Amino acid sequence: MSGFIDLSAALRARMQAFRQRNDPPPWSPLSTPVSESTLALLCSNAYMTEAGHRVGPGEHECRFRTIPTEAHRSEPAASHAGGPDLARMEDERLLPVLDRARLLVQSGRAGRLSPRLLSLSGAVMAPSRAIEETRRLAASQLADDQVDVVLLVPT
Amino acid sequence: MSLVATELERHGLPTVAIRFKRKAAETLPPRALLAQFRHGFPDDPPNDPGRLLSMMEAALSLLEDADNGPALRAFEPADSSA
């Protein structure tokens, strides 16, 4: 994928119309030093074929996928709406990030890694839906995993 | 990503995002590390295994340093020859 300019004009216009501005944005201070915190990873993914067609969970949809950080590989057929091939591609892109996060924990830079990694794929065409899903995750998975900080990494 | 980070912050979860587009980074995320890499290629290039780790470390440092409000910082890679 080369960039935003490769998307259709109609799609770019819709995405720009949805751009939200918070003045100032919500902000939460650290309550625990990072070296003692549970760190959660949230990775974004986007795929384009050589012909320039976007592939993913559904046209103009964004989806969250949960991947156990202890497993070397997830179960792609069961966990990805785009199918097993796309899931394998996504997992391979996530592995370097997961590997570096483990190094951060091993070196003491971060306290511990959350048992579940979040992968976000697709285009956020319906912000309200993405917001609602984020709220659900914050209240459930992230709370259950006792996450203290979230690191968002593009892949 | 910024939308998700903002919503997480609203729920009391500190976040920091690695971004590669300044325009996108300046819109929303409470803390953003702006790194220079080609869209779709954020991971380490050949023979440079430390760059991604450095970016993640720098992002965590930004999380610790930005203790009084939103922040945008440019990632400055150290010499990766080590």
mmCIF file of C-alpha atoms in Angstrom:
data_model
loop_
_atom_site.group_PDB
_atom_site.id
_atom_site.type_symbol
_atom_site.label_atom_id
_atom_site.label_comp_id
_atom_site.label_asym_id
_atom_site.label_seq_id
_atom_site.Cartn_x
_atom_site.Cartn_y
_atom_site.Cartn_z
ATOM 1 C CA MET A 1 0.000 0.000 0.000
ATOM 2 C CA SER A 2 1.560 3.271 -1.059
ATOM 3 C CA GLY A 3 -0.602 5.656 0.921
ATOM 4 C CA PHE A 4 -3.798 7.552 1.418
ATOM 5 C CA ILE A 5 -3.613 8.878 -2.144
ATOM 6 C CA ASP A 6 -4.138 5.349 -3.476
ATOM 7 C CA LEU A 7 -7.640 5.167 -2.057
ATOM 8 C CA SER A 8 -10.546 6.248 -4.208
ATOM 9 C CA ALA A 9 -11.483 9.923 -4.204
ATOM 10 C CA ALA A 10 -14.885 9.116 -2.766
ATOM 11 C CA LEU A 11 -13.371 7.113 0.064
ATOM 12 C CA ARG A 12 -10.827 9.821 0.857
ATOM 13 C CA ALA A 13 -13.584 12.424 0.957
ATOM 14 C CA ARG A 14 -15.660 10.335 3.327
ATOM 15 C CA MET A 15 -12.712 9.674 5.617
ATOM 16 C CA GLN A 16 -11.784 13.338 5.725
ATOM 17 C CA ALA A 17 -15.359 14.289 6.508
ATOM 18 C CA PHE A 18 -15.243 12.014 9.532
ATOM 19 C CA ARG A 19 -12.038 13.482 10.901
ATOM 20 C CA GLN A 20 -12.707 14.433 14.470
ATOM 21 C CA ARG A 21 -10.965 17.066 16.456
ATOM 22 C CA ASN A 22 -10.787 17.170 20.211
ATOM 23 C CA ASP A 23 -9.543 20.413 21.595
ATOM 24 C CA PRO A 24 -7.789 19.457 23.829
ATOM 25 C CA PRO A 25 -7.789 15.650 23.357
ATOM 26 C CA PRO A 26 -8.611 13.418 26.324
ATOM 27 C CA TRP A 27 -5.459 12.616 28.230
ATOM 28 C CA SER A 28 -4.711 10.256 31.121
ATOM 29 C CA PRO A 29 -1.537 10.490 33.190
ATOM 30 C CA LEU A 30 0.576 7.471 34.034
ATOM 31 C CA SER A 31 -0.441 6.023 37.376
ATOM 32 C CA THR A 32 2.255 3.333 37.425
ATOM 33 C CA PRO A 33 5.840 3.509 36.142
ATOM 34 C CA VAL A 34 6.183 1.794 32.782
ATOM 35 C CA SER A 35 8.761 -0.560 34.293
ATOM 36 C CA GLU A 36 6.022 -1.843 36.608
ATOM 37 C CA SER A 37 3.127 -1.625 34.161
ATOM 38 C CA THR A 38 1.221 -4.183 32.159
ATOM 39 C CA LEU A 39 1.748 -3.163 28.557
ATOM 40 C CA ALA A 40 -0.848 -3.891 25.895
ATOM 41 C CA LEU A 41 -0.039 -3.758 22.196
ATOM 42 C CA LEU A 42 -2.503 -2.496 19.631
ATOM 43 C CA CYS A 43 -1.372 -2.895 16.034
ATOM 44 C CA SER A 44 -2.974 -1.587 12.881
ATOM 45 C CA ASN A 45 -2.939 -3.473 9.603
ATOM 46 C CA ALA A 46 -3.866 -2.625 6.054
ATOM 47 C CA TYR A 47 -3.457 -4.665 2.916
ATOM 48 C CA MET A 48 -3.592 -3.790 -0.749
ATOM 49 C CA THR A 49 -3.184 -6.187 -3.634
ATOM 50 C CA GLU A 50 -0.783 -5.363 -6.425
ATOM 51 C CA ALA A 51 -3.764 -4.223 -8.480
ATOM 52 C CA GLY A 52 -4.558 -1.689 -5.780
ATOM 53 C CA HIS A 53 -7.606 -3.381 -4.296
ATOM 54 C CA ARG A 54 -8.008 -3.291 -0.566
ATOM 55 C CA VAL A 55 -8.492 -6.629 1.138
ATOM 56 C CA GLY A 56 -9.690 -6.988 4.644
ATOM 57 C CA PRO A 57 -12.572 -7.742 6.919
ATOM 58 C CA GLY A 58 -15.124 -6.039 4.718
ATOM 59 C CA GLU A 59 -15.297 -2.975 2.541
ATOM 60 C CA HIS A 60 -14.880 0.190 4.620
ATOM 61 C CA GLU A 61 -15.112 -1.700 7.899
ATOM 62 C CA CYS A 62 -12.657 -1.928 10.709
ATOM 63 C CA ARG A 63 -12.322 -4.979 12.912
ATOM 64 C CA PHE A 64 -10.460 -5.768 16.084
ATOM 65 C CA ARG A 65 -8.836 -9.156 16.445
ATOM 66 C CA THR A 66 -7.465 -10.576 19.681
ATOM 67 C CA ILE A 67 -4.292 -12.629 19.561
ATOM 68 C CA PRO A 68 -2.750 -14.438 22.542
ATOM 69 C CA THR A 69 0.740 -13.065 23.106
ATOM 70 C CA GLU A 70 1.980 -16.348 24.496
ATOM 71 C CA ALA A 71 1.154 -18.266 21.332
ATOM 72 C CA HIS A 72 3.662 -18.207 18.491
ATOM 73 C CA ARG A 73 0.822 -18.406 16.008
ATOM 74 C CA SER A 74 -2.857 -17.799 16.454
ATOM 75 C CA GLU A 75 -5.562 -19.898 14.832
ATOM 76 C CA PRO A 76 -6.095 -17.833 11.684
ATOM 77 C CA ALA A 77 -9.126 -19.673 10.320
ATOM 78 C CA ALA A 78 -11.020 -19.109 13.515
ATOM 79 C CA SER A 79 -9.966 -15.579 14.269
ATOM 80 C CA HIS A 80 -9.937 -13.558 11.082
ATOM 81 C CA ALA A 81 -12.939 -12.444 9.044
ATOM 82 C CA GLY A 82 -10.698 -12.089 6.005
ATOM 83 C CA GLY A 83 -9.820 -15.774 6.026
ATOM 84 C CA PRO A 84 -6.791 -17.860 6.955
ATOM 85 C CA ASP A 85 -4.412 -16.465 4.312
ATOM 86 C CA LEU A 86 -4.957 -12.892 5.385
ATOM 87 C CA ALA A 87 -4.676 -13.910 9.003
ATOM 88 C CA ARG A 88 -1.315 -15.566 8.374
ATOM 89 C CA MET A 89 -0.082 -12.418 6.616
ATOM 90 C CA GLU A 90 -1.264 -10.339 9.525
ATOM 91 C CA ASP A 91 0.303 -12.609 12.113
ATOM 92 C CA GLU A 92 3.643 -12.424 10.330
ATOM 93 C CA ARG A 93 3.519 -8.645 10.464
ATOM 94 C CA LEU A 94 2.704 -8.711 14.138
ATOM 95 C CA LEU A 95 5.514 -11.061 15.107
ATOM 96 C CA PRO A 96 8.324 -8.446 14.981
ATOM 97 C CA VAL A 97 6.330 -6.097 17.182
ATOM 98 C CA LEU A 98 5.565 -8.880 19.623
ATOM 99 C CA ASP A 99 9.193 -9.947 19.616
ATOM 100 C CA ARG A 100 10.413 -6.430 20.421
ATOM 101 C CA ALA A 101 7.797 -6.066 23.149
ATOM 102 C CA ARG A 102 9.084 -9.235 24.795
ATOM 103 C CA LEU A 103 12.591 -7.731 24.687
ATOM 104 C CA LEU A 104 11.285 -4.622 26.420
ATOM 105 C CA VAL A 105 9.885 -6.760 29.210
ATOM 106 C CA GLN A 106 13.010 -8.913 29.463
ATOM 107 C CA SER A 107 15.181 -5.820 29.796
ATOM 108 C CA GLY A 108 12.914 -4.405 32.483
ATOM 109 C CA ARG A 109 11.858 -1.457 30.357
ATOM 110 C CA ALA A 110 8.244 -2.581 30.701
ATOM 111 C CA GLY A 111 6.782 -4.549 33.587
ATOM 112 C CA ARG A 112 4.903 -7.271 31.747
ATOM 113 C CA LEU A 113 3.113 -7.912 28.514
ATOM 114 C CA SER A 114 -0.638 -8.162 28.395
ATOM 115 C CA PRO A 115 -1.712 -11.740 27.596
ATOM 116 C CA ARG A 116 -3.661 -10.507 24.596
ATOM 117 C CA LEU A 117 -2.612 -8.323 21.664
ATOM 118 C CA LEU A 118 -5.149 -6.325 19.695
ATOM 119 C CA SER A 119 -4.978 -6.052 15.939
ATOM 120 C CA LEU A 120 -7.042 -3.424 14.142
ATOM 121 C CA SER A 121 -7.563 -3.814 10.425
ATOM 122 C CA GLY A 122 -9.713 -2.087 7.876
ATOM 123 C CA ALA A 123 -10.741 1.516 7.371
ATOM 124 C CA VAL A 124 -12.577 3.431 10.070
ATOM 125 C CA MET A 125 -15.504 4.561 7.975
ATOM 126 C CA ALA A 126 -17.982 4.463 10.833
ATOM 127 C CA PRO A 127 -16.273 6.265 13.729
ATOM 128 C CA SER A 128 -19.160 5.662 16.100
ATOM 129 C CA ARG A 129 -18.829 1.932 15.582
ATOM 130 C CA ALA A 130 -15.071 2.026 16.171
ATOM 131 C CA ILE A 131 -15.589 4.133 19.282
ATOM 132 C CA GLU A 132 -18.201 1.748 20.631
ATOM 133 C CA GLU A 133 -15.965 -1.256 20.007
ATOM 134 C CA THR A 134 -13.056 0.494 21.718
ATOM 135 C CA ARG A 135 -15.233 1.253 24.719
ATOM 136 C CA ARG A 136 -16.261 -2.388 24.892
ATOM 137 C CA LEU A 137 -12.649 -3.537 24.761
ATOM 138 C CA ALA A 138 -11.546 -1.047 27.389
ATOM 139 C CA ALA A 139 -14.287 -2.166 29.728
ATOM 140 C CA SER A 140 -13.791 -5.880 29.174
ATOM 141 C CA GLN A 141 -10.560 -7.278 27.755
ATOM 142 C CA LEU A 142 -8.199 -4.494 28.757
ATOM 143 C CA ALA A 143 -9.722 -4.314 32.209
ATOM 144 C CA ASP A 144 -9.625 -8.115 32.627
ATOM 145 C CA ASP A 145 -5.938 -8.124 31.626
ATOM 146 C CA GLN A 146 -5.264 -5.275 34.078
ATOM 147 C CA VAL A 147 -3.617 -3.207 31.382
ATOM 148 C CA ASP A 148 -1.876 -0.043 32.578
ATOM 149 C CA VAL A 149 -0.612 1.422 29.299
ATOM 150 C CA VAL A 150 -1.293 0.843 25.610
ATOM 151 C CA LEU A 151 1.313 1.092 22.859
ATOM 152 C CA LEU A 152 -0.127 1.562 19.370
ATOM 153 C CA VAL A 153 2.155 0.360 16.583
ATOM 154 C CA PRO A 154 1.420 0.403 12.839
ATOM 155 C CA THR A 155 2.363 -2.782 10.962
ATOM 156 C CA MET B 1 -5.523 4.602 15.457
ATOM 157 C CA SER B 2 -5.898 8.117 16.792
ATOM 158 C CA LEU B 3 -9.595 7.566 17.295
ATOM 159 C CA VAL B 4 -8.910 4.412 19.287
ATOM 160 C CA ALA B 5 -6.144 6.048 21.329
ATOM 161 C CA THR B 6 -8.375 9.003 22.170
ATOM 162 C CA GLU B 7 -11.176 6.744 23.314
ATOM 163 C CA LEU B 8 -8.816 4.671 25.452
ATOM 164 C CA GLU B 9 -7.507 7.847 27.082
ATOM 165 C CA ARG B 10 -11.076 8.876 27.757
ATOM 166 C CA HIS B 11 -11.404 5.625 29.683
ATOM 167 C CA GLY B 12 -8.353 6.403 31.784
ATOM 168 C CA LEU B 13 -5.792 4.335 29.891
ATOM 169 C CA PRO B 14 -2.567 6.153 29.003
ATOM 170 C CA THR B 15 -1.550 5.505 25.417
ATOM 171 C CA VAL B 16 1.250 6.358 23.041
ATOM 172 C CA ALA B 17 1.091 5.864 19.290
ATOM 173 C CA ILE B 18 3.849 5.497 16.730
ATOM 174 C CA ARG B 19 2.831 7.420 13.634
ATOM 175 C CA PHE B 20 4.499 8.070 10.313
ATOM 176 C CA LYS B 21 2.380 10.914 9.022
ATOM 177 C CA ARG B 22 2.727 14.262 10.765
ATOM 178 C CA LYS B 23 -0.639 15.459 9.529
ATOM 179 C CA ALA B 24 -2.390 12.456 11.039
ATOM 180 C CA ALA B 25 -0.312 12.646 14.220
ATOM 181 C CA GLU B 26 -1.224 16.297 14.777
ATOM 182 C CA THR B 27 -4.980 15.674 14.743
ATOM 183 C CA LEU B 28 -5.804 13.444 17.660
ATOM 184 C CA PRO B 29 -3.499 11.123 19.563
ATOM 185 C CA PRO B 30 -2.684 12.376 23.040
ATOM 186 C CA ARG B 31 0.887 11.139 22.703
ATOM 187 C CA ALA B 32 2.441 10.399 19.348
ATOM 188 C CA LEU B 33 5.942 9.490 18.263
ATOM 189 C CA LEU B 34 6.461 10.580 14.683
ATOM 190 C CA ALA B 35 8.793 8.198 12.885
ATOM 191 C CA GLN B 36 10.008 8.290 9.318
ATOM 192 C CA PHE B 37 9.220 5.138 7.449
ATOM 193 C CA ARG B 38 7.421 4.185 4.302
ATOM 194 C CA HIS B 39 3.705 3.527 4.640
ATOM 195 C CA GLY B 40 3.290 -0.195 5.176
ATOM 196 C CA PHE B 41 6.930 -0.762 6.100
ATOM 197 C CA PRO B 42 7.374 0.185 9.746
ATOM 198 C CA ASP B 43 9.453 -2.803 10.681
ATOM 199 C CA ASP B 44 13.200 -3.093 10.565
ATOM 200 C CA PRO B 45 14.859 -2.918 7.164
ATOM 201 C CA PRO B 46 17.452 -5.542 6.302
ATOM 202 C CA ASN B 47 20.593 -5.357 8.449
ATOM 203 C CA ASP B 48 18.937 -2.911 10.881
ATOM 204 C CA PRO B 49 17.337 -5.099 13.553
ATOM 205 C CA GLY B 50 17.294 -2.457 16.256
ATOM 206 C CA ARG B 51 15.201 0.268 14.700
ATOM 207 C CA LEU B 52 11.778 -1.050 15.651
ATOM 208 C CA LEU B 53 12.958 -1.734 19.196
ATOM 209 C CA SER B 54 14.369 1.804 19.393
ATOM 210 C CA MET B 55 11.079 3.261 18.200
ATOM 211 C CA MET B 56 9.125 1.318 20.801
ATOM 212 C CA GLU B 57 11.557 2.360 23.536
ATOM 213 C CA ALA B 58 11.291 5.985 22.431
ATOM 214 C CA ALA B 59 7.507 5.721 22.503
ATOM 215 C CA LEU B 60 7.617 4.447 26.093
ATOM 216 C CA SER B 61 9.966 7.301 27.006
ATOM 217 C CA LEU B 62 7.500 9.770 25.535
ATOM 218 C CA LEU B 63 4.804 8.171 27.657
ATOM 219 C CA GLU B 64 6.901 8.846 30.747
ATOM 220 C CA ASP B 65 8.129 12.304 29.760
ATOM 221 C CA ALA B 66 4.821 13.782 28.620
ATOM 222 C CA ASP B 67 3.381 14.112 32.094
ATOM 223 C CA ASN B 68 1.408 17.297 31.725
ATOM 224 C CA GLY B 69 -0.594 17.002 28.517
ATOM 225 C CA PRO B 70 -0.639 15.900 24.888
ATOM 226 C CA ALA B 71 2.683 15.601 23.132
ATOM 227 C CA LEU B 72 4.070 14.982 19.678
ATOM 228 C CA ARG B 73 7.719 14.045 19.370
ATOM 229 C CA ALA B 74 9.853 13.173 16.361
ATOM 230 C CA PHE B 75 11.758 9.918 16.574
ATOM 231 C CA GLU B 76 15.489 10.410 16.186
ATOM 232 C CA PRO B 77 17.208 7.096 15.507
ATOM 233 C CA ALA B 78 20.517 6.524 17.162
ATOM 234 C CA ASP B 79 23.373 5.007 15.235
ATOM 235 C CA SER B 80 22.054 1.538 14.362
ATOM 236 C CA SER B 81 25.442 0.063 13.607
ATOM 237 C CA ALA B 82 25.669 -1.562 17.049
#
